[in-house]
Structure formats: structure tokens, C-alpha cells
PDB file of C-alpha atoms in Angstrom:
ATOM      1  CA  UNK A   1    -104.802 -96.617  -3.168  1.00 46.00           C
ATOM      2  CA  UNK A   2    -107.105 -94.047  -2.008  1.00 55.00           C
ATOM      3  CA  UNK A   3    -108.107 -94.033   1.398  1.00 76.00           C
ATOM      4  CA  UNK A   4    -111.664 -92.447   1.487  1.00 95.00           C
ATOM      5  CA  UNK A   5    -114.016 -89.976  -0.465  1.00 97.00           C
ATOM      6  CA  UNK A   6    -115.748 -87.362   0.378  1.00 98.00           C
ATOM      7  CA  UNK A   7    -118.640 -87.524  -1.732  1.00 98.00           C
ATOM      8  CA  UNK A   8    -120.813 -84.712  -0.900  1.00 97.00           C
ATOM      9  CA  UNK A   9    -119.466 -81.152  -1.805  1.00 97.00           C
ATOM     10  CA  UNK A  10    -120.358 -77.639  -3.648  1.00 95.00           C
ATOM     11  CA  UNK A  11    -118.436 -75.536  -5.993  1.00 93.00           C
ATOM     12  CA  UNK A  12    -119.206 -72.529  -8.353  1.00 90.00           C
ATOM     13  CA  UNK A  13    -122.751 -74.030  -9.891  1.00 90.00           C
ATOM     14  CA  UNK A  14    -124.533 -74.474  -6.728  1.00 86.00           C
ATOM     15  CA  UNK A  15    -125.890 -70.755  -6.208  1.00 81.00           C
ATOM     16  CA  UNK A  16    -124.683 -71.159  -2.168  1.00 83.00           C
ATOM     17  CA  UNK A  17    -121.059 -71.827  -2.984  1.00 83.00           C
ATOM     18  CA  UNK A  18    -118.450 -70.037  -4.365  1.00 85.00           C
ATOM     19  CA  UNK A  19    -115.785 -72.313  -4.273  1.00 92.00           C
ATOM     20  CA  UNK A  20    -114.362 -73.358  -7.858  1.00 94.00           C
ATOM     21  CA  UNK A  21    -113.892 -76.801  -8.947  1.00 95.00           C
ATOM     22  CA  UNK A  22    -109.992 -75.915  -9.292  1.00 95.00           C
ATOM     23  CA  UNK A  23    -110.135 -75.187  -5.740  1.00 96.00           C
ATOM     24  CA  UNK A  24    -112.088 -77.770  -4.932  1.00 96.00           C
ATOM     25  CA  UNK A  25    -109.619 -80.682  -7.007  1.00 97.00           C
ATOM     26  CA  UNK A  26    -106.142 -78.598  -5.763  1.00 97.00           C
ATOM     27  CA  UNK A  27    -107.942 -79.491  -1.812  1.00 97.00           C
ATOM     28  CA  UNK A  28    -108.847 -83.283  -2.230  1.00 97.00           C
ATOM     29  CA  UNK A  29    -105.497 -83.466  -4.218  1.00 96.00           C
ATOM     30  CA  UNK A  30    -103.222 -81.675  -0.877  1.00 96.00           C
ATOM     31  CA  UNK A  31    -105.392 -83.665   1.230  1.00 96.00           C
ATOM     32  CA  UNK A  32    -104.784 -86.773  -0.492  1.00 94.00           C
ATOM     33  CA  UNK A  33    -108.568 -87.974  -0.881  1.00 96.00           C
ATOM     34  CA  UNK A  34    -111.018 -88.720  -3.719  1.00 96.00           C
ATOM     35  CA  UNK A  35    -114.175 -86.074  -4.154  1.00 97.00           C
ATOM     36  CA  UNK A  36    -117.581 -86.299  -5.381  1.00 98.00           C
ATOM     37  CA  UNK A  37    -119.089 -82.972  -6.443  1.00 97.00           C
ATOM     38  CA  UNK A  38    -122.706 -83.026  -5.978  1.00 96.00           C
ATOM     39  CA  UNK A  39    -124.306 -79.407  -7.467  1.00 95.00           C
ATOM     40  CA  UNK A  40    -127.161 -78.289  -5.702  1.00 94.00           C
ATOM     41  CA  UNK A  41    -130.919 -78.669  -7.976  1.00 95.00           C
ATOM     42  CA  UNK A  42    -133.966 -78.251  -6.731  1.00 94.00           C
ATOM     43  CA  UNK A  43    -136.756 -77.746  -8.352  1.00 95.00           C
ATOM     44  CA  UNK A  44    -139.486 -75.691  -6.918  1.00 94.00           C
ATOM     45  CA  UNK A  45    -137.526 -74.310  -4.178  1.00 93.00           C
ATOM     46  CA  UNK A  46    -140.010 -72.167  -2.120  1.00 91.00           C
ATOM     47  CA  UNK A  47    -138.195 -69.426  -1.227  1.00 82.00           C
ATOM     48  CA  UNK A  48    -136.000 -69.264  -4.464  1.00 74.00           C
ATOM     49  CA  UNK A  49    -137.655 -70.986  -7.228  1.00 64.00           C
ATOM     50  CA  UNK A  50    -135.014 -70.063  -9.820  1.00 69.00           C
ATOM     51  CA  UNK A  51    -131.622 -70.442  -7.392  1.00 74.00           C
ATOM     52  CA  UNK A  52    -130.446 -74.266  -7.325  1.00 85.00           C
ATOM     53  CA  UNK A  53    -130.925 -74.711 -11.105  1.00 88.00           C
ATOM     54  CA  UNK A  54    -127.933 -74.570 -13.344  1.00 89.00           C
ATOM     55  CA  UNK A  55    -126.565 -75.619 -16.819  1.00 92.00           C
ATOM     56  CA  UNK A  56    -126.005 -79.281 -16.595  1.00 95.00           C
ATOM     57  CA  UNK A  57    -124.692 -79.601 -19.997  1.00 95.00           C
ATOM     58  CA  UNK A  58    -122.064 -77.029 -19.340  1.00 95.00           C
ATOM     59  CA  UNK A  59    -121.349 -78.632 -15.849  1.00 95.00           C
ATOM     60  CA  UNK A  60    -120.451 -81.576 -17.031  1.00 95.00           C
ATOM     61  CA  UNK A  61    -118.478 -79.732 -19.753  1.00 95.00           C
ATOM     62  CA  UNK A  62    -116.590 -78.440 -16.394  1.00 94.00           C
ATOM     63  CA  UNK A  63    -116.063 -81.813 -14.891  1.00 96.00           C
ATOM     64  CA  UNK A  64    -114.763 -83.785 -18.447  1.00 95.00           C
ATOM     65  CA  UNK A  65    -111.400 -81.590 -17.612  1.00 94.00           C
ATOM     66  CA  UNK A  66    -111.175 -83.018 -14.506  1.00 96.00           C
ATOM     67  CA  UNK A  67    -112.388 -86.128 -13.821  1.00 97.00           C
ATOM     68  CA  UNK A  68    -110.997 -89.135 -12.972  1.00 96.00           C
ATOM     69  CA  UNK A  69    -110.628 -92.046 -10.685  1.00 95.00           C
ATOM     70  CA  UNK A  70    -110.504 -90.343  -8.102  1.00 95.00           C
ATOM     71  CA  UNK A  71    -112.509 -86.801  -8.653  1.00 97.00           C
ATOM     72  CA  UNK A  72    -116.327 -87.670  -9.346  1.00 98.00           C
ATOM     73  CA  UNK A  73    -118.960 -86.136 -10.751  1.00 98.00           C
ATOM     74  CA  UNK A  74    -122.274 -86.254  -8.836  1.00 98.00           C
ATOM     75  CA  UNK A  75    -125.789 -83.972  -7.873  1.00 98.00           C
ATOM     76  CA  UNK A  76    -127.686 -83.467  -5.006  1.00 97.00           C
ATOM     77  CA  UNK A  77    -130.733 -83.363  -5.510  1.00 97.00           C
ATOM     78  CA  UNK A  78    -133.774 -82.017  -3.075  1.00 96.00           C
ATOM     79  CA  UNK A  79    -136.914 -84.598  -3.345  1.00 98.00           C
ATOM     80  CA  UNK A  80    -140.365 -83.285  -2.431  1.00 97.00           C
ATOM     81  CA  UNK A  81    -143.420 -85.508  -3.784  1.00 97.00           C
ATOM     82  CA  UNK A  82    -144.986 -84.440  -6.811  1.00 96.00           C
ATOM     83  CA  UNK A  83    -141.180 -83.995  -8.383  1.00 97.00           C
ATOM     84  CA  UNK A  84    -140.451 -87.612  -9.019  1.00 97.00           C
ATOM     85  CA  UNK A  85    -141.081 -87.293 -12.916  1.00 97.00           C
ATOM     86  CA  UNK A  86    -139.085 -84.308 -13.195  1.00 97.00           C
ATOM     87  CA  UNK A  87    -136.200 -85.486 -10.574  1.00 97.00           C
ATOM     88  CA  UNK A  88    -135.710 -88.775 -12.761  1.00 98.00           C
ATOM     89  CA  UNK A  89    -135.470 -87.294 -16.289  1.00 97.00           C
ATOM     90  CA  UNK A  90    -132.670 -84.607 -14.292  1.00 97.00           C
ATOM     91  CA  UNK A  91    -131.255 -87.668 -13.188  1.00 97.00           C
ATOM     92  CA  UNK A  92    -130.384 -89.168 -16.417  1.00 96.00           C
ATOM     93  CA  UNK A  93    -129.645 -85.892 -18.533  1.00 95.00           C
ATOM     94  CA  UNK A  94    -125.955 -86.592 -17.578  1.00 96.00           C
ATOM     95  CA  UNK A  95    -123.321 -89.540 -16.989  1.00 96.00           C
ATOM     96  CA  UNK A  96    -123.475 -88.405 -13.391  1.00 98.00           C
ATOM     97  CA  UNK A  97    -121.327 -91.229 -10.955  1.00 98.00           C
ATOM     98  CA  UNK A  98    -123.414 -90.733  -8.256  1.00 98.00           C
ATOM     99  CA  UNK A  99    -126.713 -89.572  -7.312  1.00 98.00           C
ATOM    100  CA  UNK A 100    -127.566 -87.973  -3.974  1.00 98.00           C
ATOM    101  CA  UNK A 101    -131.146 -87.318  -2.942  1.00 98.00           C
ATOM    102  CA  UNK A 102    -131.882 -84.607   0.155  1.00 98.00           C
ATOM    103  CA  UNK A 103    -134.959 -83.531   2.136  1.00 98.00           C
ATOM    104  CA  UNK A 104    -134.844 -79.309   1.795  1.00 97.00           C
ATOM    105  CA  UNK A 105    -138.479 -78.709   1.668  1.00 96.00           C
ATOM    106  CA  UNK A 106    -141.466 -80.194   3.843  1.00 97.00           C
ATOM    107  CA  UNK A 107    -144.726 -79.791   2.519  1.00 95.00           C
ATOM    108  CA  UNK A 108    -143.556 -77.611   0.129  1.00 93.00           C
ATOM    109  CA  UNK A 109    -141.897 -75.069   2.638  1.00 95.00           C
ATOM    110  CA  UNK A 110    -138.175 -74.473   3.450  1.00 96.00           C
ATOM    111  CA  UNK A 111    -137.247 -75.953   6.143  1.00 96.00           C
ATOM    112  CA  UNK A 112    -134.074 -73.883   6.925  1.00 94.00           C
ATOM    113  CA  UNK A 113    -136.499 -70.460   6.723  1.00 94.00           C
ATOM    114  CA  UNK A 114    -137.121 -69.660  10.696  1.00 94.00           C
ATOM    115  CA  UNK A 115    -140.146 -69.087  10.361  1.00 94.00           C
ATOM    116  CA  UNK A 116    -141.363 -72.472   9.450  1.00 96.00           C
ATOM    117  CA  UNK A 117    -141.181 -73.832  13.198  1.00 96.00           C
ATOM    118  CA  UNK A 118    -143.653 -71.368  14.019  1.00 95.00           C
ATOM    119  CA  UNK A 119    -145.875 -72.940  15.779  1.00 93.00           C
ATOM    120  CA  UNK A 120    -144.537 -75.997  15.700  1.00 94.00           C
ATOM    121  CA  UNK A 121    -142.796 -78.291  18.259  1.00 95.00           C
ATOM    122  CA  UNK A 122    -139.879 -80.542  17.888  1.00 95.00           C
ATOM    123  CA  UNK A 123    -141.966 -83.973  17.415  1.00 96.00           C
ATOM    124  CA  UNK A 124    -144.113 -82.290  14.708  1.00 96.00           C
ATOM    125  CA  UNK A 125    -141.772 -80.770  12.873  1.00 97.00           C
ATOM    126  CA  UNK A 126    -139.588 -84.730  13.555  1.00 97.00           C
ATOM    127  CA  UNK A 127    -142.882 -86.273  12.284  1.00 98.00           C
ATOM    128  CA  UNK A 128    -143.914 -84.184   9.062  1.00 98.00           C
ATOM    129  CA  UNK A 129    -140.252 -84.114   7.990  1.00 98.00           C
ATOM    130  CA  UNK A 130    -140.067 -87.862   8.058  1.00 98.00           C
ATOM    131  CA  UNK A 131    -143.260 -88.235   6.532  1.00 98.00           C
ATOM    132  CA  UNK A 132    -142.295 -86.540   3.588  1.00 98.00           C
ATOM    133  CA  UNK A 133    -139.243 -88.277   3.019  1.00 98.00           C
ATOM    134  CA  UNK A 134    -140.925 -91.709   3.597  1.00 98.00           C
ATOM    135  CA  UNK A 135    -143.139 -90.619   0.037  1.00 98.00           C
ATOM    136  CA  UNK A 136    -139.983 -89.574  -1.656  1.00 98.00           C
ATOM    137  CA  UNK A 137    -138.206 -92.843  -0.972  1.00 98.00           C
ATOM    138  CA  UNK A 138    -141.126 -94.911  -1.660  1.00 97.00           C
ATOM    139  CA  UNK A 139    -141.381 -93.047  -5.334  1.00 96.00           C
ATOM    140  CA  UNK A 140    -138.384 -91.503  -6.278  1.00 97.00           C
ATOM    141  CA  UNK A 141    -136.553 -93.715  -8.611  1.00 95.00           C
ATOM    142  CA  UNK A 142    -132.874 -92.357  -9.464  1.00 97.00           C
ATOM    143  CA  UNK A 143    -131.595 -92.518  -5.793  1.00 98.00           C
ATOM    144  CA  UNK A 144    -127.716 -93.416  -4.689  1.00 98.00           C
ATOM    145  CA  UNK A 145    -127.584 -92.540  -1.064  1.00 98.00           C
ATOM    146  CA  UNK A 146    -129.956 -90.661   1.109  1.00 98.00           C
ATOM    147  CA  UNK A 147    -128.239 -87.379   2.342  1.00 98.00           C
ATOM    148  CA  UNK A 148    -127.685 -85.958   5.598  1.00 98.00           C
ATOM    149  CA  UNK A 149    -130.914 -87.580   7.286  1.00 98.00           C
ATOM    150  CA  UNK A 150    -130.423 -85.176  10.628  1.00 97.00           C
ATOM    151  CA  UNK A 151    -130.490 -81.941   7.900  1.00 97.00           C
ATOM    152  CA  UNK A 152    -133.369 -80.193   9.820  1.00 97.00           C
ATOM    153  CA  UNK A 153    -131.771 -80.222  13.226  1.00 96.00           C
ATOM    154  CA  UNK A 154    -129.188 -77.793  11.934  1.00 94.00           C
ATOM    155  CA  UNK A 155    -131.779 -74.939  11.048  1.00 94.00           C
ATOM    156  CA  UNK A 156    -134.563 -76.119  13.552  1.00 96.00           C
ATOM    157  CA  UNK A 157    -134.785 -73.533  16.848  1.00 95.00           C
ATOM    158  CA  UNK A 158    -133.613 -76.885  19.234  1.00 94.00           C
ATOM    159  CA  UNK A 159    -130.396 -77.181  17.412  1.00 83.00           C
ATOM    160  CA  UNK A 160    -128.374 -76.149  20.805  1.00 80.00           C
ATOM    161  CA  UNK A 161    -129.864 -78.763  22.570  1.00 81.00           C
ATOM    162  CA  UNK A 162    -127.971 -82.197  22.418  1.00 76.00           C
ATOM    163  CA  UNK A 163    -129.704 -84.889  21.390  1.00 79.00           C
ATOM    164  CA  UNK A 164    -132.466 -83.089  19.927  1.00 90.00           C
ATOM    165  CA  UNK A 165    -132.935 -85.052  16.980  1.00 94.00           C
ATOM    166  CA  UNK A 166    -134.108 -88.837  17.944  1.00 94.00           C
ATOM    167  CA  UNK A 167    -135.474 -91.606  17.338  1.00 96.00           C
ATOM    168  CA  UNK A 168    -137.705 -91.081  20.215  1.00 95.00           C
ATOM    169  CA  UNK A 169    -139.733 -88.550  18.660  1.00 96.00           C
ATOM    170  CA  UNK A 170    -140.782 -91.064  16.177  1.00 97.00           C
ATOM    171  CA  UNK A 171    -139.183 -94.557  16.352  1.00 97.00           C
ATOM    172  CA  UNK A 172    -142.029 -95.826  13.907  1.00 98.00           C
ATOM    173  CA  UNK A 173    -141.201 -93.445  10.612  1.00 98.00           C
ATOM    174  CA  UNK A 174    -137.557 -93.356  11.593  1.00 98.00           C
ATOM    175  CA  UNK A 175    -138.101 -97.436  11.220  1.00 98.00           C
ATOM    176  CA  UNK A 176    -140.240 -96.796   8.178  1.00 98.00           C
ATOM    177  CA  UNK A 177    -137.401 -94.752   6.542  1.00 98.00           C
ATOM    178  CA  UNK A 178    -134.681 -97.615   7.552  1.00 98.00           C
ATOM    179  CA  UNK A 179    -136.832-100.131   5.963  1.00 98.00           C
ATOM    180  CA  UNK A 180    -137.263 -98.725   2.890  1.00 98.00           C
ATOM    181  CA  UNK A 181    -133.678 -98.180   2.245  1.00 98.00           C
ATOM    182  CA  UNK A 182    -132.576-101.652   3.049  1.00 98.00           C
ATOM    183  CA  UNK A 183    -135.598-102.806   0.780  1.00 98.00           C
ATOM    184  CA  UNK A 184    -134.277-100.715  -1.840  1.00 98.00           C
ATOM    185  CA  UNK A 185    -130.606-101.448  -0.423  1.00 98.00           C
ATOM    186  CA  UNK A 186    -130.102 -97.178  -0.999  1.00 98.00           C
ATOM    187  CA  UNK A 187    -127.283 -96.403   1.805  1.00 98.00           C
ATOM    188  CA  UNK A 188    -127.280 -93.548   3.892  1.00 98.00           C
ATOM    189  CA  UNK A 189    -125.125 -90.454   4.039  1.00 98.00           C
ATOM    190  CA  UNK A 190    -122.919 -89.879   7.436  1.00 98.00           C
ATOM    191  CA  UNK A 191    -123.234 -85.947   6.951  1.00 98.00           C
ATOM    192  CA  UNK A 192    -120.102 -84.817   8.731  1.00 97.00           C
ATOM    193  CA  UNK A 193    -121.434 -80.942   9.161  1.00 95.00           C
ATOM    194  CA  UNK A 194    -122.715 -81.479  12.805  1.00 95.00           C
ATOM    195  CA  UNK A 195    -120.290 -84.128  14.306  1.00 95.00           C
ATOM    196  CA  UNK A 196    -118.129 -81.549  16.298  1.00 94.00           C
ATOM    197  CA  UNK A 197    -121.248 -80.007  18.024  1.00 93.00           C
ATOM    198  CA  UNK A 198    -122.081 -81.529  21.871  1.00 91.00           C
ATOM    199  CA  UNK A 199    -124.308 -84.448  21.874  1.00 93.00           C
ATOM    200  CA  UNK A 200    -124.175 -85.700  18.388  1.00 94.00           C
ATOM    201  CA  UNK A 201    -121.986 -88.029  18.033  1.00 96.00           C
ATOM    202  CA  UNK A 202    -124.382 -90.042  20.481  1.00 95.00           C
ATOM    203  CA  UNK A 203    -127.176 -88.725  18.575  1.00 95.00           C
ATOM    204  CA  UNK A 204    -126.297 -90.005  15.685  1.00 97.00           C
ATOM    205  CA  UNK A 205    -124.714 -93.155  17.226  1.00 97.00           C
ATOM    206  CA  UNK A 206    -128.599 -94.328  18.161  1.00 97.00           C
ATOM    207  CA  UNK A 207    -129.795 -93.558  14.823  1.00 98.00           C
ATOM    208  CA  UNK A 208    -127.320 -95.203  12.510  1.00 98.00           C
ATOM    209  CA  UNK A 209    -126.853 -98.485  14.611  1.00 98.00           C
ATOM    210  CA  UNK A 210    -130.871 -98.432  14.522  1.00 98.00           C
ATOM    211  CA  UNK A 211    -130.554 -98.329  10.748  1.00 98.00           C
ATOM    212  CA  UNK A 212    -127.765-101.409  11.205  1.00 98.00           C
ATOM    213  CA  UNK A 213    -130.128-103.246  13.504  1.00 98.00           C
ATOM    214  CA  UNK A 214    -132.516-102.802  10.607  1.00 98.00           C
ATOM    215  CA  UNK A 215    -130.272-104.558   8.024  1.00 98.00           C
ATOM    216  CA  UNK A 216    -128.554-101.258   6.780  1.00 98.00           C
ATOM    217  CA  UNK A 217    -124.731-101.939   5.566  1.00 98.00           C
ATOM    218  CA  UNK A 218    -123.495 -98.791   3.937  1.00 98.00           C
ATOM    219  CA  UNK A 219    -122.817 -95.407   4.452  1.00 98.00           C
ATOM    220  CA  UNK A 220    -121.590 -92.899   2.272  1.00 98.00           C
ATOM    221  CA  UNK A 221    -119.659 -89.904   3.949  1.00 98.00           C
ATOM    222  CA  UNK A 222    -120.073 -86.610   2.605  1.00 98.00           C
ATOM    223  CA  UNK A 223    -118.840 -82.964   4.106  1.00 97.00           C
ATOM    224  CA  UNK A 224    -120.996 -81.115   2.373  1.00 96.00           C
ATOM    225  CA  UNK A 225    -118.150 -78.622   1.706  1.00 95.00           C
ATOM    226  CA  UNK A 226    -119.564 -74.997   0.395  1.00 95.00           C
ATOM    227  CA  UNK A 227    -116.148 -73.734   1.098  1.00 94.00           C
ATOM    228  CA  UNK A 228    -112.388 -75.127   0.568  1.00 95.00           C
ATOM    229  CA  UNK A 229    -111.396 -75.328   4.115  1.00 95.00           C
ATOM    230  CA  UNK A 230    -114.662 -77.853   4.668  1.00 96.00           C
ATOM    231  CA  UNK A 231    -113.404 -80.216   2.292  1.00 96.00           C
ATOM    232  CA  UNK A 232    -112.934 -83.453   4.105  1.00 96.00           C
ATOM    233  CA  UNK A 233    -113.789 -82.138   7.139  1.00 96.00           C
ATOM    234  CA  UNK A 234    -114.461 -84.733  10.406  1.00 97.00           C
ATOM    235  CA  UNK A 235    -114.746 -87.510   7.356  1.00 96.00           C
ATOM    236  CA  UNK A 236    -112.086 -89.714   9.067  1.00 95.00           C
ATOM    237  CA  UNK A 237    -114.032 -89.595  12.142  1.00 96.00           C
ATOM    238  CA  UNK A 238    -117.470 -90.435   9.894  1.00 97.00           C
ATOM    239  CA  UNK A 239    -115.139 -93.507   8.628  1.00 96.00           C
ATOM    240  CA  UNK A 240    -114.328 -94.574  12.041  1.00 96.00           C
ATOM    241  CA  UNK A 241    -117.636 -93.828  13.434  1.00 98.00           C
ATOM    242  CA  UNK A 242    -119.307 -96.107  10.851  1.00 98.00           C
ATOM    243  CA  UNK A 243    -116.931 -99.037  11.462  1.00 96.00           C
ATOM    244  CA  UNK A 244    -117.742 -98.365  14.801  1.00 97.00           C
ATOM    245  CA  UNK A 245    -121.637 -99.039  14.157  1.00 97.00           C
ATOM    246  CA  UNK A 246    -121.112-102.420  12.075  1.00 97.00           C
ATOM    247  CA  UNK A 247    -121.400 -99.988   8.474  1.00 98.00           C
ATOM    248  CA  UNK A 248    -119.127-100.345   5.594  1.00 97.00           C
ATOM    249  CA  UNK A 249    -117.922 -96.847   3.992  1.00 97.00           C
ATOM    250  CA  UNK A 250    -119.123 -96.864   0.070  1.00 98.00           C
ATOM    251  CA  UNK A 251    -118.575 -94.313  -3.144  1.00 98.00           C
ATOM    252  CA  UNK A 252    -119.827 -94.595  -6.076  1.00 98.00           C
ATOM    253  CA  UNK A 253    -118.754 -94.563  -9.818  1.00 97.00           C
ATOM    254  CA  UNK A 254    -120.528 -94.367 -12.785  1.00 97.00           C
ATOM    255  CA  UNK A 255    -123.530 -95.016 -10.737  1.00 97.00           C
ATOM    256  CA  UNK A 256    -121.678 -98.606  -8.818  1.00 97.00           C
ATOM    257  CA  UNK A 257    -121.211 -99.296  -5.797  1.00 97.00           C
ATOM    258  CA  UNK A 258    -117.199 -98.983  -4.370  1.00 96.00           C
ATOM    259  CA  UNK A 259    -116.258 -99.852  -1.277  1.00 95.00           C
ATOM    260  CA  UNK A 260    -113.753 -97.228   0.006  1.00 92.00           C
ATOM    261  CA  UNK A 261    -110.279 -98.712   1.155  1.00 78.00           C
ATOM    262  CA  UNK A 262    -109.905 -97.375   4.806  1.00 72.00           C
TER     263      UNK A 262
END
């Protein structure tokens, strides 16, 4: 029995990777966990319109060879507002297992672009990024798990200070966002990129047990692996972390909830 997925990675048709799903499979296989590959799309990309588009046909012509129980084929892909028509017929061009939906963009800019937070402070850049995602939950339809909710706080200029992303910069939309996932009962991804830096661990901690004292239950846990030696990275610690907040660790296949045997 498998012990735990890591169901948020990148291989050779997301334009930032250049890891090959060989790699990728010969990794999870060493490491003796299941995977989820989740390609980069996103449409109107700001600063790269063209970059995080690929074949999908031919993807999934990649992923017959090699999937299985326990290696998964799955997208990320970035929500902004007006691109819920064109984000739901993506969505169902493929038998994808799983479905992962990601804040890149706010208000139609790139959030990891510097120059962005010009400007801006920490609370308004908390605030608009939020905002945004509270549309794209309320009206995107083909949605699994919510990915890596803290995403901005790794490009943002306060990313060395710990702690900087919390609820106390806007407990209401942070509720808002909660509420709308256990309404639509969509979990949310423990993104395992930051959990070695100091401070967020507890940042996190306040957030997720928020979103359990809002009736969350699940978590996916995803690495976000661009390179081999990512793969699976800190995701034991997500697993423990989330038992330690009252959430249960979930994958999914062909689009159904599993709960991952820990």
C-alpha cells in the first residue's frame, strides 16, 4: 500500500521544467511514493502569453505509457476571472485524475514579476490577491484542490520576514476563501515549497487550522517539483503537519476523492 502522493509536480511540458516524466516516475518509484503530474497552463499569462500552453493531446499520449495506480495524470491550472469558460472546456479536453487550480496572476498582472509590489504594501497586495481568488472560486467550475494558497509570499519583497503572510492582514477574505471551499467541499493544497524557511511552519499552522475551524477536512500535498531532487520534498512533514491540524491527507483519481494511507 502506498503511503502518500505527491500530487503537485512539473516535467518536460511545463515551459519552467525540464525534468522528464522518466525522471520524474524512476524518482517517485526510488522513493517509494505515488505522483501526480500537474503541467503548467495558463492562459493569458501577462508576461508570456504563449509559455504555459502545450499539446494536451500529445501529453496525455506521454502519460498512457505510464500511468497507473500509483503515477497520475493531472494540470495545474492558473485561474484569473474572465477565463472560467475557457479553463472548463481545458478541463475536460482530457481524462485528467485530478485538477489543480492556482492564483499566478492578480488583476491580470504577474505576481512573481518584482515590479508588481511597486507601490504596494503587504496588506494590499494580501487583499487584492485574495480578492481575486475569492471570484475564481466562486465561478470556476472544474476545480480539485486549491493550490499553494501562500504562492505570493514566495515572490513578494517581505518573503524574509517570518510570518509575513497572515490571516491578520485580512481575516475576513481569508474567511471568505475558507468558506467557499467547504461550501464547495474543494480541499486545499499543503504546498511543501516554503516549509523549511523560518516562521512558516507557524504561519501556515494559523492559516490551515483557521480553514479546519471553518469546517475544512482535506488537504492535498503537493511539492511542486520543477526538478528531480524536489520530488517529495518536506511531503512527510506536510502529512504530519496536517494530522497535526485535525486535516485528512487526500489524492485524487480519475477525478475521486482517495484518502492517502499514512
Amino acid at each position: 500500500m502506498l503511503m502518500i502522493f505527491d500530487t503537485h509536480m512539473h516535467c518536460q511540458r511545463s515551459c519552467d521544467s525540464k525534468m522528464s516524466l522518466a525522471e520524474a516516475v524512476a524518482t517517485a518509484t526510488k522513493l517509494n511514493i505515488g505522483m501526480c503530474v500537474t503541467e503548467h497552463w495558463d492562459y493569458d499569462y501577462p508576461t508570456f502569453p504563449q509559455a504555459f500552453h502545450f499539446n494536451v493531446e500529445e501529453y496525455a499520449k506521454d502519460m498512457q505509457a505510464v500511468r497507473s495506480d500509483r503515477v497520475l495524470m493531472g494540470i495545474e491550472i492558473g485561474m484569473m476571472p474572465h477565463l472560467v469558460e475557457k479553463n472548463t472546456a481545458l478541463a475536460r479536453r482530457a481524462d485528467f485524475d485530478y485538477i489543480l487550480c492556482s492564483i499566478h496572476c492578480v488583476q491580470g498582472f504577474d505576481i512573481y514579476a518584482q515590479d508588481y509590489y511597486v507601490g504596494r504594501d503587504k496588506k494590499k497586495s494580501t487583499v487584492d490577491y485574495l480578492q481575486d481568488m475569492i471570484t475564481c472560486l466562486n465561478n470556476h467550475i472544474e476545480i480539485d484542490s486549491l493550490g499553494h494558497i501562500d504562492y505570493i509570499a514566495r515572490y513578494w519583497p517581505w518573503k524574509e520576514e517570518p510570518g509575513a503572510f497572515t490571516l491578520h492582514d485580512a481575516p475576513d477574505l481569508f474567511d471568505e476563501v475558507f468558506r467557499i471551499l467547504v461550501e464547495r467541499d474543494i480541499p486545499m493544497e499543503i504546498n511543501t515549497r516554503r516549509l523549511p524557511l523560518p516562521g512558516v511552519v507557524e504561519e501556515l499552522q494559523a492559516i490551515y487550522t483557521r480553514y479546519r475551524e471553518c469546517g475544512g477536512q482535506y488537504v492535498t500535498l503537493g511539492s511542486d517539483a520543477h526538478y528531480t531532487t524536489a520530488i517529495g520534498g518536506n511531503i512527510r512533514q506536510a502529512a504530519e503537519l496536517a494530522r497535526a491540524w485535525g486535516l485528512t491527507p487526500v489524492y485524487y483519481k480519475q477525478r475521486c476523492r482517495e484518502l492517502m494511507q499514512l
